[in-house]
Coordinates of C-alpha atoms and ligand atoms in Angstrom, one line a residue:
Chain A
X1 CA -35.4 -97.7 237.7
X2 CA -32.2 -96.2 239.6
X3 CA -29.5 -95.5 237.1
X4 CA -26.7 -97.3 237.5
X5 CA -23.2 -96.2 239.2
X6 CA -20.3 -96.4 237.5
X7 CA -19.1 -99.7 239.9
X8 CA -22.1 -101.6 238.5
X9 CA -21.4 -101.2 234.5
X10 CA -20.3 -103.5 232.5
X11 CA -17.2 -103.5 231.2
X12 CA -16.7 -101.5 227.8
X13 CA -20.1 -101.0 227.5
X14 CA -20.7 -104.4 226.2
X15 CA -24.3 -105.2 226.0
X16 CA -25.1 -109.2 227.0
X17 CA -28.8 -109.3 228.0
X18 CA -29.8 -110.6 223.8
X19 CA -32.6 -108.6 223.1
X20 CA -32.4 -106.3 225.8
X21 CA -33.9 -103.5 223.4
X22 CA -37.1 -104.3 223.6
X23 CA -36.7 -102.3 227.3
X24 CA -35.6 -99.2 225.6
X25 CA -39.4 -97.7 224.2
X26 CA -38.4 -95.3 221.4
X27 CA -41.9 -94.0 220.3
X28 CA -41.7 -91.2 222.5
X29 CA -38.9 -89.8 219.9
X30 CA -41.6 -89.7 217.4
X31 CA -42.9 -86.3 215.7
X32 CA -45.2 -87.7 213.0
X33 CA -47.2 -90.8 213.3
X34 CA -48.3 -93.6 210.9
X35 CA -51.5 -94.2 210.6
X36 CA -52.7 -97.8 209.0
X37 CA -55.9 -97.5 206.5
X38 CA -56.8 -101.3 206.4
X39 CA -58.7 -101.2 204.1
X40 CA -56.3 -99.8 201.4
X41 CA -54.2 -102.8 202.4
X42 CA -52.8 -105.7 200.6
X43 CA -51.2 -107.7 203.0
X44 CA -47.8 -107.7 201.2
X45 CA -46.0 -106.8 204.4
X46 CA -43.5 -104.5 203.1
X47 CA -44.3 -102.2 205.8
X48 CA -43.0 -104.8 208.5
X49 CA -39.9 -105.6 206.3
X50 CA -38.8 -102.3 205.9
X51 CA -39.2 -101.4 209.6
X52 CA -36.1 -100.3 211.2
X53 CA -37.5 -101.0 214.6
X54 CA -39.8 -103.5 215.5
X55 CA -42.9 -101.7 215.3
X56 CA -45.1 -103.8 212.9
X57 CA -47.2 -106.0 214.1
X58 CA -47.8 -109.4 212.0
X59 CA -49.5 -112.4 213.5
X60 CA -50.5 -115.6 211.6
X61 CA -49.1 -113.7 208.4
X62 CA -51.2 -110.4 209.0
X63 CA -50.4 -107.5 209.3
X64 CA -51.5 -106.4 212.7
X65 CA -52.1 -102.5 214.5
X66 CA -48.8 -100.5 214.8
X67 CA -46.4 -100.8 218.0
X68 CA -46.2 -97.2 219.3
X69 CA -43.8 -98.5 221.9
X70 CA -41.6 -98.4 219.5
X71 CA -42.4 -96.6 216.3
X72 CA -40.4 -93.9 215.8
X73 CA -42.3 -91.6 213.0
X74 CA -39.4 -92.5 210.6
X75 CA -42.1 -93.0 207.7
X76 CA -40.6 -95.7 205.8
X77 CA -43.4 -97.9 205.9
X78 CA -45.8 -95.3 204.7
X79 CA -42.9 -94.9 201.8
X80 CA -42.6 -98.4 200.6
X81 CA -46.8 -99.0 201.2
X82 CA -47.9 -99.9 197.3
X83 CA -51.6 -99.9 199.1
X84 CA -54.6 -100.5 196.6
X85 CA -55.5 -98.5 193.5
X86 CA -53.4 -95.1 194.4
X87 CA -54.3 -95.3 197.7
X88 CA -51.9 -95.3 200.2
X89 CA -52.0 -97.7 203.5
X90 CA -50.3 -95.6 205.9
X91 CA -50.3 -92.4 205.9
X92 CA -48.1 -90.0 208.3
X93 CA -49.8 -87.6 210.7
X94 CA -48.4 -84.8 213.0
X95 CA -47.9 -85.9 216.5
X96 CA -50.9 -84.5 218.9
X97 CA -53.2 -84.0 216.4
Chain B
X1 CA 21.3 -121.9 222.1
X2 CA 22.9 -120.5 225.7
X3 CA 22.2 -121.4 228.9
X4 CA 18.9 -121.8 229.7
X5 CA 17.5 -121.9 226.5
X6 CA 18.1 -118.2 226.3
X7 CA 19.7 -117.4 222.6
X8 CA 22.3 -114.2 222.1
X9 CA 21.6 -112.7 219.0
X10 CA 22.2 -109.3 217.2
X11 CA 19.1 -108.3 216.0
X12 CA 17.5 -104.6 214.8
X13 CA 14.4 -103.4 217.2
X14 CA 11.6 -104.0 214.9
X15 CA 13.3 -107.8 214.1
X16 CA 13.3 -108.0 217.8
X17 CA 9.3 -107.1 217.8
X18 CA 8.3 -109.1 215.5
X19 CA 9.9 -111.9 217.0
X20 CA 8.3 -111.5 220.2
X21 CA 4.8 -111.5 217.9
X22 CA 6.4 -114.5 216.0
X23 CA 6.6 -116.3 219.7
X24 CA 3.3 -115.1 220.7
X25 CA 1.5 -116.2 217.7
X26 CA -1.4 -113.7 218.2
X27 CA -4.7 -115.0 216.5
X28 CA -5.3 -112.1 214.0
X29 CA -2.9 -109.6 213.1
X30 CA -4.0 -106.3 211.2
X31 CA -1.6 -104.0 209.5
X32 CA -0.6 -101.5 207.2
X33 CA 3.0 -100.4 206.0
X34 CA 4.3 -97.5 207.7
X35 CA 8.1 -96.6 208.4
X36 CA 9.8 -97.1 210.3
X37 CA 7.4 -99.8 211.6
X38 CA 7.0 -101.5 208.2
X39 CA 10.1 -104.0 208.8
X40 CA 7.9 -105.6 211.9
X41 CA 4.6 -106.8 209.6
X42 CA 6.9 -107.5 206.9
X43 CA 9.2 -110.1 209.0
X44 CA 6.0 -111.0 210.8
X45 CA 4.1 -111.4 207.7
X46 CA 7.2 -114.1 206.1
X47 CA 5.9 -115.7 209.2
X48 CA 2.4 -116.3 208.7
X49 CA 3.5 -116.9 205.1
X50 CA 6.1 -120.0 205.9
X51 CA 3.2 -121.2 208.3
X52 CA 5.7 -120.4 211.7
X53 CA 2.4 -118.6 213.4
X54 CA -1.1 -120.1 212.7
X55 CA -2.2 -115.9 212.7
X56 CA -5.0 -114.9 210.3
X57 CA -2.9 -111.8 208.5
X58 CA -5.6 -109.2 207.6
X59 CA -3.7 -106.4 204.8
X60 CA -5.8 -103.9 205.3
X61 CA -5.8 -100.4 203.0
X62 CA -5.1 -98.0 205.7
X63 CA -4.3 -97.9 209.2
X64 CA -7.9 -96.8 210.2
X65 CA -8.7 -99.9 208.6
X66 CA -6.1 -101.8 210.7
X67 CA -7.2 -100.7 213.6
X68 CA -10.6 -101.4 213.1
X69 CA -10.1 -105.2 211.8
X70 CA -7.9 -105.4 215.2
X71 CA -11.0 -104.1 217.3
X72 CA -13.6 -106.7 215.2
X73 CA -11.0 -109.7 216.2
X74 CA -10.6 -108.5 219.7
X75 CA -13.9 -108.5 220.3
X76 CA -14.9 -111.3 218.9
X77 CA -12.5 -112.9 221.2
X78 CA -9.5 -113.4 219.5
X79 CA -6.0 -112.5 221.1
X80 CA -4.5 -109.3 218.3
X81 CA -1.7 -107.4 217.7
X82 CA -0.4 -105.2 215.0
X83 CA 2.1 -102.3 214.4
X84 CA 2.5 -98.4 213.6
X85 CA 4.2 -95.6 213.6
X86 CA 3.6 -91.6 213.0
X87 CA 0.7 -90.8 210.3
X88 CA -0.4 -94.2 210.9
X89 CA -1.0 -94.0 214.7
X90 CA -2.6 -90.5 213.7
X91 CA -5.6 -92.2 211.2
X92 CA -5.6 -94.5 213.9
X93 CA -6.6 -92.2 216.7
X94 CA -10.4 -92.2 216.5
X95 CA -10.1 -95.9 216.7
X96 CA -7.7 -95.6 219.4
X97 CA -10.4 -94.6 222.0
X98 CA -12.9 -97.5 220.7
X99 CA -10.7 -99.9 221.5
X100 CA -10.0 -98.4 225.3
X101 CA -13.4 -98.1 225.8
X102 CA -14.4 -101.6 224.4
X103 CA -11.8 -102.7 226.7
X104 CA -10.2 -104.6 223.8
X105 CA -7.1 -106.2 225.1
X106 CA -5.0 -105.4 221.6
X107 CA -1.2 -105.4 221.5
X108 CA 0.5 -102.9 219.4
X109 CA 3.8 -102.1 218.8
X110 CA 4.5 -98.0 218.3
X111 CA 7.8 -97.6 216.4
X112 CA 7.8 -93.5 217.1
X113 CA 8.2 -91.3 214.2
X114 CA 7.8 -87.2 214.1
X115 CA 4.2 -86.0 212.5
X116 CA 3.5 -84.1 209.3
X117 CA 4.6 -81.5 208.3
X118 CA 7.3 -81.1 207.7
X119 CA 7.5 -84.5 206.4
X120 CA 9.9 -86.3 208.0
X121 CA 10.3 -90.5 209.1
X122 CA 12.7 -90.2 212.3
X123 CA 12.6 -90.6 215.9
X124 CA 10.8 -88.5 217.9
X125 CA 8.0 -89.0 220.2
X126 CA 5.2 -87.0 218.5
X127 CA 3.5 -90.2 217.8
X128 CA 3.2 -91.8 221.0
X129 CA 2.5 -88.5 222.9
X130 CA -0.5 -86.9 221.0
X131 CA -2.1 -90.5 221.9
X132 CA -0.6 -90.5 225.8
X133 CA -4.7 -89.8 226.7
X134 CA -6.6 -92.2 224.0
X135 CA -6.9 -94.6 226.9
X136 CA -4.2 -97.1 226.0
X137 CA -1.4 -98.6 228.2
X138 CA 1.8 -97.3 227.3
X139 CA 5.4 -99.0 227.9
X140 CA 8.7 -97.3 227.0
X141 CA 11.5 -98.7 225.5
X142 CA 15.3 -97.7 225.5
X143 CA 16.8 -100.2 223.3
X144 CA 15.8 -103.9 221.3
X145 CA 16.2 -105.8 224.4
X146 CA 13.1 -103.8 225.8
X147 CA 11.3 -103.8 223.1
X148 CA 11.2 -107.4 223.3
X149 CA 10.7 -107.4 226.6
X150 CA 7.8 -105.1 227.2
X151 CA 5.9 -106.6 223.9
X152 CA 5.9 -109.7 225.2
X153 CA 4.6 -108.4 228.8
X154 CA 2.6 -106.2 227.5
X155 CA 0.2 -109.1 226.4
X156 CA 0.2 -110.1 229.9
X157 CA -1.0 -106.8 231.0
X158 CA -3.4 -106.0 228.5
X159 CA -4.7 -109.5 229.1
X160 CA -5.0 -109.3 232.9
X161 CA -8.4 -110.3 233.5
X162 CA -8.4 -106.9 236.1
X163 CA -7.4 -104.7 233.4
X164 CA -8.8 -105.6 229.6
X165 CA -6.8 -102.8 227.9
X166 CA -5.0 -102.4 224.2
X167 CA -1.3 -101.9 225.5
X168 CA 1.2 -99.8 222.8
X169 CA 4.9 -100.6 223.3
X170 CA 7.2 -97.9 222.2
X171 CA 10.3 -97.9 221.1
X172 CA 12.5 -95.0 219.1
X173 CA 11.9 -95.4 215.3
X174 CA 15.5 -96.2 213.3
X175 CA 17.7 -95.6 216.3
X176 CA 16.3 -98.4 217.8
X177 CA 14.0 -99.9 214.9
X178 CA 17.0 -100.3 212.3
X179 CA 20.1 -100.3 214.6
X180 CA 21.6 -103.8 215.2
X181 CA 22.3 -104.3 219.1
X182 CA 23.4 -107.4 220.7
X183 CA 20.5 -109.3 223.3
X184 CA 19.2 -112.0 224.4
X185 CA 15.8 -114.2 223.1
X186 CA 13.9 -116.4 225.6
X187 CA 13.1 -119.3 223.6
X188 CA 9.7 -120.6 222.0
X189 CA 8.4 -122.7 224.8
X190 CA 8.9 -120.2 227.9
X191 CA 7.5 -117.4 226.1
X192 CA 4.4 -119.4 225.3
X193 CA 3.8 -120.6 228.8
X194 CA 4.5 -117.2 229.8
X195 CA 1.8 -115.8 227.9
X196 CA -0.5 -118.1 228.4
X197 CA -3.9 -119.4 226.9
X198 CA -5.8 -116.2 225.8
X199 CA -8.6 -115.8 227.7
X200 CA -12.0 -114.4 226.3
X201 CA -14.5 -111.6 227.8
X202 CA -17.9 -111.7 225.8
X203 CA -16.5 -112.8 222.6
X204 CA -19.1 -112.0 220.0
X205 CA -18.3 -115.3 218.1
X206 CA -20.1 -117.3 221.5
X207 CA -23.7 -117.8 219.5
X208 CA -24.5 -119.2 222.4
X209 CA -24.1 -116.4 224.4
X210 CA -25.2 -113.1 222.3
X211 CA -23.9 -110.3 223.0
X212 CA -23.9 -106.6 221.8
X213 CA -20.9 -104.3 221.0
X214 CA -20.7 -100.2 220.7
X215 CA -24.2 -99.0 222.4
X216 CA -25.0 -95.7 222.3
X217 CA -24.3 -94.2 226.0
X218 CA -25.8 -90.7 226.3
X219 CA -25.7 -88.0 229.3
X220 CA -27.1 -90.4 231.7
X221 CA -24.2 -92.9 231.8
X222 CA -21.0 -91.7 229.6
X223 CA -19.3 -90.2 232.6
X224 CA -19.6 -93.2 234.4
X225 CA -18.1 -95.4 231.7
X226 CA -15.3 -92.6 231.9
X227 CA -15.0 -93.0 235.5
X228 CA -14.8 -96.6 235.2
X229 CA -12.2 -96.7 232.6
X230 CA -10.0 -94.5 235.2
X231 CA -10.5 -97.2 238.3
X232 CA -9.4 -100.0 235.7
X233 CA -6.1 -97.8 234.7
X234 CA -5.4 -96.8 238.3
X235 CA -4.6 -100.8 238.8
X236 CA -2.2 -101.2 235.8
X237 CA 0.6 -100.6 238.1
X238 CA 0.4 -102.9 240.4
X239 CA -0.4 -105.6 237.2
X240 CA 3.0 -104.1 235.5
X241 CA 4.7 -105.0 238.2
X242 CA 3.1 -108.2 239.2
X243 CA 4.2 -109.1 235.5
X244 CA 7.4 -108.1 236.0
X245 CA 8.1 -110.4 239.0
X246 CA 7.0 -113.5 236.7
X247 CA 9.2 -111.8 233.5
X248 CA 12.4 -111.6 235.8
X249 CA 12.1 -115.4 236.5
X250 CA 11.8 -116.3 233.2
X251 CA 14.6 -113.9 231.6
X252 CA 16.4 -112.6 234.8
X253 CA 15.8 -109.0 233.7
X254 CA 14.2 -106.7 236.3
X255 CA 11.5 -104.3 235.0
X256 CA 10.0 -101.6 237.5
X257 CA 7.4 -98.6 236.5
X258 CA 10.3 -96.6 235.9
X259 CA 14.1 -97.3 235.8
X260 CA 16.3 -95.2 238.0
X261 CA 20.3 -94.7 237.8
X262 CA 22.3 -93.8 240.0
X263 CA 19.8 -91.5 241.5
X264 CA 19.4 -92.6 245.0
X265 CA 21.6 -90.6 246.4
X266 CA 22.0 -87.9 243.5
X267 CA 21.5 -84.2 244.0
X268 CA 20.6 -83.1 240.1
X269 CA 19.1 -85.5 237.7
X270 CA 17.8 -86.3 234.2
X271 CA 14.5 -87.7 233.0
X272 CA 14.4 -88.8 229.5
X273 CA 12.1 -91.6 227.9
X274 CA 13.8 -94.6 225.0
X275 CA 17.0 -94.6 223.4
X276 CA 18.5 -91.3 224.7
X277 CA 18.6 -92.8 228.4
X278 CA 21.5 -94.6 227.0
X279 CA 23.5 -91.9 226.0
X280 CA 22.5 -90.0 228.7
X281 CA 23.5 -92.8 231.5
X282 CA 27.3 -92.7 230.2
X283 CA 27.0 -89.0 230.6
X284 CA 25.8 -89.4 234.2
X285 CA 28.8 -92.3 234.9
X286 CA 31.5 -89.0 233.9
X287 CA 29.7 -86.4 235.9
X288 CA 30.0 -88.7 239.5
X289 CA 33.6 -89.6 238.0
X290 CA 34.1 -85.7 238.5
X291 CA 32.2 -85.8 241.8
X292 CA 29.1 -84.6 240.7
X293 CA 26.1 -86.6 242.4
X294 CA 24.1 -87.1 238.8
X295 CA 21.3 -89.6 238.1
X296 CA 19.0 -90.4 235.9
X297 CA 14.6 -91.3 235.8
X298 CA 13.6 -93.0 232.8
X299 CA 9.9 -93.5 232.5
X300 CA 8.4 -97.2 231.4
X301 CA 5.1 -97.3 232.1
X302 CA 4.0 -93.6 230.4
X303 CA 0.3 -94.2 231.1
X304 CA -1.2 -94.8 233.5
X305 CA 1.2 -92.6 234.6
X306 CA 2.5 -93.6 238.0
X307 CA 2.9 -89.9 239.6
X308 CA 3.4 -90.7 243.0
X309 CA 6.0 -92.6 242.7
X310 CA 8.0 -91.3 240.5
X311 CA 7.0 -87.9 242.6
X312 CA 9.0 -90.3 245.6
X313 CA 11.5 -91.2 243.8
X314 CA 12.5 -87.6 242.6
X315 CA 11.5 -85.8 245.7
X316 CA 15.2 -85.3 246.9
X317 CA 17.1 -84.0 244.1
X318 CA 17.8 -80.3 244.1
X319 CA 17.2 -79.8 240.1
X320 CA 16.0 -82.0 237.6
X321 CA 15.4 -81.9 233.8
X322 CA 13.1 -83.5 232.0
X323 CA 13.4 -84.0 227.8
X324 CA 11.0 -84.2 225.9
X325 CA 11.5 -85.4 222.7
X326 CA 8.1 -83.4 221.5
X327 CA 7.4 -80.4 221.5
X328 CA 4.0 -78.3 222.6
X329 CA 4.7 -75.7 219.9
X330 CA 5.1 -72.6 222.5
X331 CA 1.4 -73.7 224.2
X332 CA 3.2 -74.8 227.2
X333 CA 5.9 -77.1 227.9
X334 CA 6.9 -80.6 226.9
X335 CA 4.6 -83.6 227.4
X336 CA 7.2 -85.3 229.7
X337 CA 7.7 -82.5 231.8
X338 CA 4.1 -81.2 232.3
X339 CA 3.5 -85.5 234.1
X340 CA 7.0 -85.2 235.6
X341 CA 6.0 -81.8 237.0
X342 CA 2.5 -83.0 238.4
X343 CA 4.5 -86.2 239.9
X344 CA 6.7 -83.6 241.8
X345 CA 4.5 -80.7 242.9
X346 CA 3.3 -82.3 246.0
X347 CA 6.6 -82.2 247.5
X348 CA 7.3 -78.9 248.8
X349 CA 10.9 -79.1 249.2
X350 CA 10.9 -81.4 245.4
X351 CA 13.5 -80.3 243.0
X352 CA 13.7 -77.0 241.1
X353 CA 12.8 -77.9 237.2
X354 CA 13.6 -77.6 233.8
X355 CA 12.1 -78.7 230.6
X356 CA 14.3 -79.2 227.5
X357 CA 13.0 -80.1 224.2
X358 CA 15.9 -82.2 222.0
X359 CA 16.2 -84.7 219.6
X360 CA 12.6 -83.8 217.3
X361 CA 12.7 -85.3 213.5
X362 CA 15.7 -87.6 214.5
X363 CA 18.0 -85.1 215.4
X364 CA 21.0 -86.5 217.1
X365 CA 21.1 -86.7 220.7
X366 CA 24.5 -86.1 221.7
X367 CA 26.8 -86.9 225.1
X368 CA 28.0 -83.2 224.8
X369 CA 24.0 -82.2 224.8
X370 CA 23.6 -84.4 228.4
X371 CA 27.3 -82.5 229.4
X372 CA 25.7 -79.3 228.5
X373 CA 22.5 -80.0 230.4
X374 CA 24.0 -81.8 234.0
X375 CA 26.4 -78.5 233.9
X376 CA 23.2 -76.4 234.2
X377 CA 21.8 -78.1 236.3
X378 CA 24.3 -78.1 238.7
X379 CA 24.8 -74.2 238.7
X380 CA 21.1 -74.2 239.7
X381 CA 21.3 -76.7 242.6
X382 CA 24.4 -74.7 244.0
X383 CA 22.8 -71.2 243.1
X384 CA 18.8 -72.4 243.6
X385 CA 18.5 -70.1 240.5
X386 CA 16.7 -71.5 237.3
X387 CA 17.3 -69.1 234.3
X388 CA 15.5 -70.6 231.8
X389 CA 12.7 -73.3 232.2
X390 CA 12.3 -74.5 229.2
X391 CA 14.7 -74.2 226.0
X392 CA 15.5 -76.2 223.0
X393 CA 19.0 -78.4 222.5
X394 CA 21.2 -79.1 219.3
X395 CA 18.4 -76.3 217.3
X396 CA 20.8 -73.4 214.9
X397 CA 20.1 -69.8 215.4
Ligands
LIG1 S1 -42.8 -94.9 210.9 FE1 -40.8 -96.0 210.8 S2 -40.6 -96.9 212.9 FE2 -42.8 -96.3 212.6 S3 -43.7 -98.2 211.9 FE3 -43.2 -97.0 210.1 S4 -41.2 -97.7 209.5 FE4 -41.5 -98.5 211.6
LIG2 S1 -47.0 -102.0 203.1 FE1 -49.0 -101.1 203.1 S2 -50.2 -102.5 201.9 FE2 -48.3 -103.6 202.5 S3 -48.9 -104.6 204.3 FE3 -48.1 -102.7 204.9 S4 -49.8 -101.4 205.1 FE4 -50.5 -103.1 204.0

């Protein structure tokens, strides 16, 4: 896309497309990536709540594969995971590896 | 009640404000004590209190605050004014340049008051200037009768579907604020019409119509929001004036960008912002008394600073000195004089100039000071010879 020139802006910078975000892809800010162990997984979906972004996937009340579009390594789901018996659900992994 | 509905009354500048406000009846106002401003919330506040306005009052705990509540009404598409002076205008400032770049039309009276430290609570333009560049509309004020005035154009301009600004009205702090002076009201209904119904841009309170306040605008497009902001400021004049027109029908007062007297055909002249244009105008009336061709430039519209025209209207004079009524603190010269000076440099044959810096922490202004000062000045016009450019008046050895 051509940026913008300055005639073209709207004024103050006020956004009014409503969820015009979902054009901006942040993943590529990411350093470390989460990585989902299903089968440590209980479903509770705390991952998805505690998402900043919008980068947990849930359909029909399951949790579904991470958005990379969008995740940006912050590791707060892989925090708040209980997972199953000790074992984590998502664990964080360097970028490129 | 006069003629035309107009009432004479002797009023103080800040009872003058807030009765402007009072007539406007802004949706929310956000404030927080400050002298010499204090006296404008406090009458404006008995107002919301006695239900004369329908104004939400937010009392906020600091002027930060106050400014910030203003910016959350504003954009969410109210029409807001408030009130500051000195320190406050100073916590202010970082909220000063959200509201310019919001484009948040808010209305706020300056009552101008020297900065810490020393501490000190009188008239002096510190304030107003260290904020000349926040992005802000500024209108100057020499007595109550413009204070009224302006505030009440000043919504007009802010408003201006063209321009979408916060506008600060300025006006000297206790020699205006707390000094009785006799002028005239416009009454309720006219000023009301004259305002008119606020109109809203993107009011975040439309559910129907999201909308998203304060992105984040990096390397790739913050210059052109600052380029934009300039193209928007660089039609404020012709706005100020347009509103000036419909003022002068309504209250038969002319306004212009900048008032001149006596200067079309002077040779050495004074440029001075508020109250001491007063003093200095009686000054100027002895001087052509004696012969001497004296006038006087006194700046309204302070920013957007209209530099051509005031460069046109200065252009002939043989020596002219700008006060400043701040000082730079030996950086360079005053504020006034450094826009005065930009307005006049395209003019080769433009007037030989000096800066003078008078009046700071409420220190008296004097007619002997303005004597002192037109003397100089016309020793330089007949001699072409400036001694010294920049010097301060009424200061002790
Ligand atoms: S790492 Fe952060 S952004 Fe990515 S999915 Fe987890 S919580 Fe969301
Ligand atoms: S927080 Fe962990 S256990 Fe819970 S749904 Fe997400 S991945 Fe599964």
């Amino acid at each position: 896309m051509k940026p913008k020139g300055w005639k073209e802006l709207k004024p103050g910078a006020v956004v009014t497309e409503a969820g015009s975000a979902e054009k901006f892809k942040t993943g590529s800010w990411r350093a470390l990536k989460p990585k989902w162990k299903e089968e440590n997984c209980i479903q509770c979906l705390f991952c998805w709540i505690y998402c900043p972004d919008m980068a947990v996937r849930v359909k029909d009340g399951k949790r579904g594969e991470f958005n990379y579009d969008y995740c940006k390594g912050c590791g707060i789901c892989a925090l708040e995971c209980p997972g199953k018996k000790g074992q984590k659900a998502i664990v964080m992994e360097e970028e490129g590896k | 009640m006069g003629q035309n509905g107009k009432r004479v009354v002797a009023v103080t500048g800040n009872e003058a404000v807030a009765e402007a406000m009072r007539q406007i009846n802004p949706d929310v106002c956000a404030a927080y004590p400050i002298t010499p401003a204090t006296d404008i919330m406090q009458r404006f506040t008995s107002f919301v209190s006695n239900g004369k306005v329908k104004t939400e009052m937010v009392l906020v705990e600091s002027e930060h605050s106050a400014m910030s509540a203003c910016v959350g009404a504003s954009a969410a598409g109210g029409r807001v004014a408030t009130a500051t002076s000195s320190q406050g205008l100073a916590l202010m400032w970082e909220i000063l340049f959200i509201a310019s770049g919001t484009r948040l039309p808010i209305v706020m009276s300056l009552v101008n008051r020297a900065l810490s430290a020393p501490l000190n609570i009188h008239g002096d333009h510190s304030d107003g200037m260290g904020a000349r560049d926040c992005g802000w509309i500024q209108l100057w004020s020499e007595n109550a009768q413009e204070s009224y005035d302006n505030m009440i154009q000043a919504f007009r301009i802010a408003e201006h579907m063209d321009i979408r600004m916060p506008a600060m009205v300025c006006l000297d702090g206790f020699i205006i604020s707390h000094s009785i002076e006799r002028m005239e009201y416009l009454d309720d209904e006219t000023v009301k019409n004259f305002a008119g119904e606020f109109k809203t841009t993107n009011p975040l309170l439309d559910i129907e119509n999201p909308v998203s306040y304060g992105p984040l605008i990096l390397t790739d497009y913050y210059m052109e929001y600052r380029r934009a902001h300039a193209e928007v400021m660089s039609k404020v004049s012709k706005v100020v004036l347009d509103v000036a027109k419909d003022f002068e029908k309504i209250s038969g007062r002319k306004y212009g960008l900048f008032e001149t007297y006596r200067l079309e055909d002077a040779e050495i002249g004074l440029v001075v912002l508020n109250s001491a244009a007063g003093t200095s105008k009686d000054v100027v009336d002895e001087f052509r008394n004696r012969g001497i061709k004296a006038g006087l430039l006194k700046p309204r519209l302070y920013r957007p600073f209209p530099y051509e025209e005031i460069g046109e209207a200065l252009k002939h004079l043989k020596a002219v000195c700008v006060l400043d009524r701040a000082d730079a603190f030996g950086a360079s010269y005053g504020p006034l004089f450094m826009d005065i000076a930009s307005g006049v440099y395209p003019h080769k044959n433009g007037p030989l100039l000096i800066n003078k810096i008078y009046g700071l922490g409420g220190r008296d202004y004097l007619p002997e000071h303005a004597e002192t000062v037109l003397a100089e000045l016309a020793e330089i016009a007949k001699t072409g010879k400036v001694k010294t450019l920049r010097e301060y008046i009424g200061v002790r050895e």
